[in-house]
Amino acid sequence: DREKIMMTGVLSLKAKKIRGVMTNLEDVFMLEANRIVDDELVLNVYGYGYSRIPVYEGQKNNIIGLVYARDFALPDTDSGKFTVRNIMNFCKHRYGTSITPDDSSYDVFNLFKKEQYHLGVVVEYDNTSEKDPRAKAIGIVTLEDIIEEMIQEE
Ligand code: ATP
Ligand code: ATP
């Protein structure tokens, strides 16, 4: 029955690594921080249809924040007066920043619940140095990806 399926799904999450549920960076729709927000960009955002859009600076593996599609519905956002960075700093959405591909999906599920966010950036650390400055994004994972995994199991 359904409850049994759910329980099995939850248990299998413990073994399932983020690597297997995430969306790879090359498939992620992102925006560059310094890009001017104009009509064309807003249409592009709505065209893709994603609710959450990572913002990168320079290289795509350097994700520095997040914008929501709905942020672009704010007055004047398509006037060409603002950059993506302006919108990002104004709206300030929280997200997971230090999820790694070897993390268990179950742990990330609990992290999302605790922190109340729906998206995390999956990073890999340059193992020649310690932590943060060299963290490079390799993908994203959303609550949807994890729940999908949970209910797919039989
Ligand atoms: P919501 O359902 O809350 O409106 P959404 O449809 O934009 O959000 P999710 O439901 O969180 O996105 O995720 C659906 C799938 O799309 C997941 O596999 C997720 O990894 C992927 N995804 C989410 N955002 C992006 C994005 N900006 N670019 C590419 N893939 C994305
Ligand atoms: P996500 O979909 O990534 O979880 P969100 O849509 O819940 O984000 P954000 O805009 O990221 O909301 O807001 C950050 C925090 O503010 C979240 O913890 C959320 O629970 C809370 N929040 C969002 N909208 C409201 C609201 N209308 N009233 C009270 N709290 C809110």
mmCIF file of C-alpha atoms and ligand atoms in Angstrom:
data_model
loop_
_atom_site.group_PDB
_atom_site.id
_atom_site.type_symbol
_atom_site.label_atom_id
_atom_site.label_comp_id
_atom_site.label_asym_id
_atom_site.label_seq_id
_atom_site.Cartn_x
_atom_site.Cartn_y
_atom_site.Cartn_z
ATOM 1 C CA ASP A 1 0.000 0.000 0.000
ATOM 2 C CA ARG A 2 0.947 3.657 -0.216
ATOM 3 C CA GLU A 3 2.382 3.988 3.272
ATOM 4 C CA LYS A 4 4.613 1.016 2.724
ATOM 5 C CA ILE A 5 5.828 2.474 -0.537
ATOM 6 C CA MET A 6 6.561 5.766 1.216
ATOM 7 C CA MET A 7 8.472 4.075 4.026
ATOM 8 C CA THR A 8 10.542 2.065 1.592
ATOM 9 C CA GLY A 9 11.175 5.283 -0.324
ATOM 10 C CA VAL A 10 12.322 7.108 2.797
ATOM 11 C CA LEU A 11 14.636 4.270 3.779
ATOM 12 C CA SER A 12 16.144 4.076 0.325
ATOM 13 C CA LEU A 13 16.841 7.811 0.508
ATOM 14 C CA LYS A 14 19.390 7.129 3.213
ATOM 15 C CA ALA A 15 21.436 5.120 0.767
ATOM 16 C CA LYS A 16 20.809 7.376 -2.219
ATOM 17 C CA LYS A 17 23.465 9.975 -2.802
ATOM 18 C CA ILE A 18 22.780 13.475 -4.086
ATOM 19 C CA ARG A 19 24.869 12.709 -7.174
ATOM 20 C CA GLY A 20 22.092 10.439 -8.396
ATOM 21 C CA VAL A 21 19.199 12.866 -7.955
ATOM 22 C CA MET A 22 20.699 16.276 -8.778
ATOM 23 C CA THR A 23 20.372 18.235 -12.012
ATOM 24 C CA ASN A 24 23.785 18.650 -13.629
ATOM 25 C CA LEU A 25 25.125 22.165 -14.018
ATOM 26 C CA GLU A 26 25.069 22.066 -17.832
ATOM 27 C CA ASP A 27 21.298 21.547 -17.667
ATOM 28 C CA VAL A 28 20.653 24.377 -15.226
ATOM 29 C CA PHE A 29 19.133 27.632 -16.422
ATOM 30 C CA MET A 30 21.127 30.416 -14.757
ATOM 31 C CA LEU A 31 21.681 34.132 -15.069
ATOM 32 C CA GLU A 32 24.924 36.120 -14.949
ATOM 33 C CA ALA A 33 25.045 38.608 -12.071
ATOM 34 C CA ASN A 34 26.142 41.584 -14.156
ATOM 35 C CA ARG A 35 23.544 41.148 -16.853
ATOM 36 C CA ILE A 36 21.118 44.051 -17.269
ATOM 37 C CA VAL A 37 17.512 43.115 -16.672
ATOM 38 C CA ASP A 38 15.451 44.066 -19.705
ATOM 39 C CA ASP A 39 12.361 42.823 -21.522
ATOM 40 C CA GLU A 40 14.308 40.149 -23.341
ATOM 41 C CA LEU A 41 15.717 38.689 -20.143
ATOM 42 C CA VAL A 42 12.349 38.669 -18.390
ATOM 43 C CA LEU A 43 10.706 36.900 -21.338
ATOM 44 C CA ASN A 44 13.534 34.386 -21.299
ATOM 45 C CA VAL A 45 12.987 33.748 -17.582
ATOM 46 C CA TYR A 46 9.255 33.235 -17.998
ATOM 47 C CA GLY A 47 9.901 31.092 -21.059
ATOM 48 C CA TYR A 48 11.981 28.585 -19.119
ATOM 49 C CA GLY A 49 9.329 28.380 -16.429
ATOM 50 C CA TYR A 50 11.578 27.537 -13.487
ATOM 51 C CA SER A 51 10.639 29.128 -10.166
ATOM 52 C CA ARG A 52 14.217 29.384 -8.899
ATOM 53 C CA ILE A 53 17.181 30.536 -10.927
ATOM 54 C CA PRO A 54 20.792 30.406 -9.739
ATOM 55 C CA VAL A 55 22.936 33.501 -10.328
ATOM 56 C CA TYR A 56 26.584 33.067 -11.291
ATOM 57 C CA GLU A 57 29.453 35.469 -11.663
ATOM 58 C CA GLY A 58 31.969 35.003 -14.443
ATOM 59 C CA GLN A 59 32.126 31.229 -14.677
ATOM 60 C CA LYS A 60 29.001 29.121 -14.372
ATOM 61 C CA ASN A 61 30.442 27.031 -11.574
ATOM 62 C CA ASN A 62 30.723 30.177 -9.471
ATOM 63 C CA ILE A 63 27.148 30.458 -8.174
ATOM 64 C CA ILE A 64 26.712 33.432 -5.852
ATOM 65 C CA GLY A 65 22.966 33.531 -5.240
ATOM 66 C CA LEU A 66 19.448 32.909 -6.405
ATOM 67 C CA VAL A 67 16.590 34.838 -7.990
ATOM 68 C CA TYR A 68 12.987 33.733 -8.290
ATOM 69 C CA ALA A 69 11.048 34.115 -11.515
ATOM 70 C CA ARG A 70 8.427 35.987 -9.559
ATOM 71 C CA ASP A 71 11.006 38.629 -8.540
ATOM 72 C CA PHE A 72 10.822 39.893 -12.101
ATOM 73 C CA ALA A 73 7.187 40.800 -11.579
ATOM 74 C CA LEU A 74 8.263 43.609 -9.258
ATOM 75 C CA PRO A 75 7.536 47.084 -10.644
ATOM 76 C CA ASP A 76 10.155 48.509 -12.991
ATOM 77 C CA THR A 77 12.337 45.396 -13.113
ATOM 78 C CA ASP A 78 12.326 45.262 -16.909
ATOM 79 C CA SER A 79 13.332 48.917 -17.339
ATOM 80 C CA GLY A 80 17.008 48.248 -18.023
ATOM 81 C CA LYS A 81 18.009 50.115 -14.856
ATOM 82 C CA PHE A 82 18.909 47.072 -12.805
ATOM 83 C CA THR A 83 21.281 44.147 -13.031
ATOM 84 C CA VAL A 84 20.466 40.582 -12.000
ATOM 85 C CA ARG A 85 22.690 41.256 -8.975
ATOM 86 C CA ASN A 86 20.457 44.166 -7.914
ATOM 87 C CA ILE A 87 17.386 41.915 -7.955
ATOM 88 C CA MET A 88 19.284 39.152 -6.156
ATOM 89 C CA ASN A 89 20.425 41.474 -3.362
ATOM 90 C CA PHE A 90 17.023 43.075 -3.016
ATOM 91 C CA CYS A 91 15.047 39.832 -2.791
ATOM 92 C CA LYS A 92 17.644 37.726 -0.907
ATOM 93 C CA HIS A 93 16.409 34.134 -1.050
ATOM 94 C CA ARG A 94 17.966 31.497 1.113
ATOM 95 C CA TYR A 95 19.258 28.213 -0.326
ATOM 96 C CA GLY A 96 21.666 25.400 0.467
ATOM 97 C CA THR A 97 25.264 26.285 -0.311
ATOM 98 C CA SER A 98 27.446 23.420 0.828
ATOM 99 C CA ILE A 99 25.752 20.244 -0.340
ATOM 100 C CA THR A 100 28.178 17.740 -1.846
ATOM 101 C CA PRO A 101 27.492 14.915 -4.331
ATOM 102 C CA ASP A 102 28.293 12.264 -1.719
ATOM 103 C CA ASP A 103 25.783 13.593 0.828
ATOM 104 C CA SER A 104 22.849 11.304 1.521
ATOM 105 C CA SER A 105 19.560 12.503 0.008
ATOM 106 C CA TYR A 106 17.920 11.804 3.334
ATOM 107 C CA ASP A 107 20.207 14.260 5.136
ATOM 108 C CA VAL A 108 19.568 16.914 2.509
ATOM 109 C CA PHE A 109 15.817 16.301 2.790
ATOM 110 C CA ASN A 110 16.057 17.016 6.525
ATOM 111 C CA LEU A 111 18.241 20.047 5.902
ATOM 112 C CA PHE A 112 15.630 21.470 3.510
ATOM 113 C CA LYS A 113 12.906 20.856 6.079
ATOM 114 C CA LYS A 114 14.880 22.449 8.895
ATOM 115 C CA GLU A 115 16.079 25.467 6.927
ATOM 116 C CA GLN A 116 12.855 25.890 4.952
ATOM 117 C CA TYR A 117 14.379 26.120 1.560
ATOM 118 C CA HIS A 118 13.701 24.196 -1.613
ATOM 119 C CA LEU A 119 16.950 24.353 -3.520
ATOM 120 C CA GLY A 120 20.575 23.623 -2.879
ATOM 121 C CA VAL A 121 23.674 24.125 -4.970
ATOM 122 C CA VAL A 122 25.793 20.976 -5.157
ATOM 123 C CA VAL A 123 29.482 21.783 -4.872
ATOM 124 C CA GLU A 124 32.756 19.977 -5.168
ATOM 125 C CA TYR A 125 35.772 21.173 -3.251
ATOM 126 C CA ASP A 126 39.161 21.496 -4.830
ATOM 127 C CA ASN A 127 40.875 18.869 -2.692
ATOM 128 C CA THR A 128 44.220 20.616 -2.846
ATOM 129 C CA SER A 129 42.966 23.262 -0.431
ATOM 130 C CA GLU A 130 40.578 23.497 2.509
ATOM 131 C CA LYS A 131 36.924 24.372 1.950
ATOM 132 C CA ASP A 132 34.965 27.323 0.758
ATOM 133 C CA PRO A 133 36.848 29.638 -1.575
ATOM 134 C CA ARG A 134 37.427 26.844 -4.051
ATOM 135 C CA ALA A 135 33.978 25.278 -3.914
ATOM 136 C CA LYS A 136 32.784 24.763 -7.488
ATOM 137 C CA ALA A 137 29.169 24.165 -8.400
ATOM 138 C CA ILE A 138 28.464 20.929 -10.280
ATOM 139 C CA GLY A 139 24.678 21.008 -10.125
ATOM 140 C CA ILE A 140 21.542 21.808 -8.176
ATOM 141 C CA VAL A 141 19.106 19.713 -6.175
ATOM 142 C CA THR A 142 15.559 20.709 -5.249
ATOM 143 C CA LEU A 143 13.049 19.316 -2.784
ATOM 144 C CA GLU A 144 11.145 18.086 -5.826
ATOM 145 C CA ASP A 145 14.116 15.925 -6.924
ATOM 146 C CA ILE A 146 14.242 14.250 -3.516
ATOM 147 C CA ILE A 147 10.486 13.714 -3.157
ATOM 148 C CA GLU A 148 10.442 12.273 -6.655
ATOM 149 C CA GLU A 149 13.066 9.762 -5.583
ATOM 150 C CA MET A 150 11.049 8.930 -2.462
ATOM 151 C CA ILE A 151 7.804 8.095 -4.258
ATOM 152 C CA GLN A 152 9.375 6.354 -7.253
ATOM 153 C CA GLU A 153 10.597 3.408 -5.193
ATOM 154 C CA GLU A 154 8.502 0.261 -5.173
HETATM 155 P P1 ATP B 1 8.079 24.825 -8.452
HETATM 156 O O1 ATP B 1 7.498 23.479 -8.723
HETATM 157 O O2 ATP B 1 8.275 25.105 -6.984
HETATM 158 O O3 ATP B 1 7.425 25.936 -9.207
HETATM 159 P P2 ATP B 1 10.121 24.362 -10.457
HETATM 160 O O4 ATP B 1 9.094 23.666 -11.288
HETATM 161 O O5 ATP B 1 10.807 25.527 -11.049
HETATM 162 O O6 ATP B 1 9.582 24.764 -9.010
HETATM 163 P P3 ATP B 1 11.217 22.120 -9.066
HETATM 164 O O7 ATP B 1 9.832 21.593 -8.989
HETATM 165 O O8 ATP B 1 11.896 22.521 -7.793
HETATM 166 O O9 ATP B 1 11.280 23.358 -10.082
HETATM 167 O O10 ATP B 1 12.150 21.092 -9.816
HETATM 168 C C1 ATP B 1 11.750 20.391 -10.982
HETATM 169 C C2 ATP B 1 12.990 19.918 -11.705
HETATM 170 O O11 ATP B 1 13.613 21.026 -12.357
HETATM 171 C C3 ATP B 1 14.045 19.321 -10.791
HETATM 172 O O12 ATP B 1 14.668 18.245 -11.445
HETATM 173 C C4 ATP B 1 15.034 20.469 -10.581
HETATM 174 O O13 ATP B 1 16.336 20.011 -10.310
HETATM 175 C C5 ATP B 1 14.946 21.181 -11.921
HETATM 176 N N1 ATP B 1 15.210 22.621 -11.850
HETATM 177 C C6 ATP B 1 14.775 23.498 -10.933
HETATM 178 N N2 ATP B 1 15.222 24.751 -11.197
HETATM 179 C C7 ATP B 1 15.958 24.652 -12.341
HETATM 180 C C8 ATP B 1 16.691 25.587 -13.158
HETATM 181 N N3 ATP B 1 16.779 26.884 -12.854
HETATM 182 N N4 ATP B 1 17.301 25.097 -14.268
HETATM 183 C C9 ATP B 1 17.229 23.788 -14.596
HETATM 184 N N5 ATP B 1 16.586 22.873 -13.874
HETATM 185 C C10 ATP B 1 15.949 23.291 -12.760
HETATM 186 P P1 ATP B 2 11.362 28.398 -1.108
HETATM 187 O O1 ATP B 2 10.325 28.112 -2.151
HETATM 188 O O2 ATP B 2 12.777 28.374 -1.633
HETATM 189 O O3 ATP B 2 11.197 27.594 0.142
HETATM 190 P P2 ATP B 2 9.713 30.528 -0.225
HETATM 191 O O4 ATP B 2 8.851 30.694 -1.424
HETATM 192 O O5 ATP B 2 9.149 29.699 0.877
HETATM 193 O O6 ATP B 2 11.116 29.926 -0.668
HETATM 194 P P3 ATP B 2 11.296 32.963 0.264
HETATM 195 O O7 ATP B 2 10.904 34.093 -0.593
HETATM 196 O O8 ATP B 2 12.572 32.257 -0.012
HETATM 197 O O9 ATP B 2 10.035 31.958 0.380
HETATM 198 O O10 ATP B 2 11.275 33.468 1.774
HETATM 199 C C1 ATP B 2 12.196 33.018 2.763
HETATM 200 C C2 ATP B 2 11.479 32.658 4.059
HETATM 201 O O11 ATP B 2 10.325 33.465 4.277
HETATM 202 C C3 ATP B 2 10.999 31.227 4.050
HETATM 203 O O12 ATP B 2 11.444 30.603 5.223
HETATM 204 C C4 ATP B 2 9.493 31.292 4.020
HETATM 205 O O13 ATP B 2 8.917 30.313 4.861
HETATM 206 C C5 ATP B 2 9.196 32.680 4.548
HETATM 207 N N1 ATP B 2 8.035 33.259 3.854
HETATM 208 C C6 ATP B 2 7.855 33.352 2.524
HETATM 209 N N2 ATP B 2 6.688 33.921 2.223
HETATM 210 C C7 ATP B 2 6.095 34.206 3.403
HETATM 211 C C8 ATP B 2 4.870 34.804 3.781
HETATM 212 N N3 ATP B 2 3.986 35.224 2.873
HETATM 213 N N4 ATP B 2 4.594 34.944 5.094
HETATM 214 C C9 ATP B 2 5.455 34.526 6.007
HETATM 215 N N5 ATP B 2 6.639 33.946 5.727
HETATM 216 C C10 ATP B 2 6.959 33.793 4.455
#
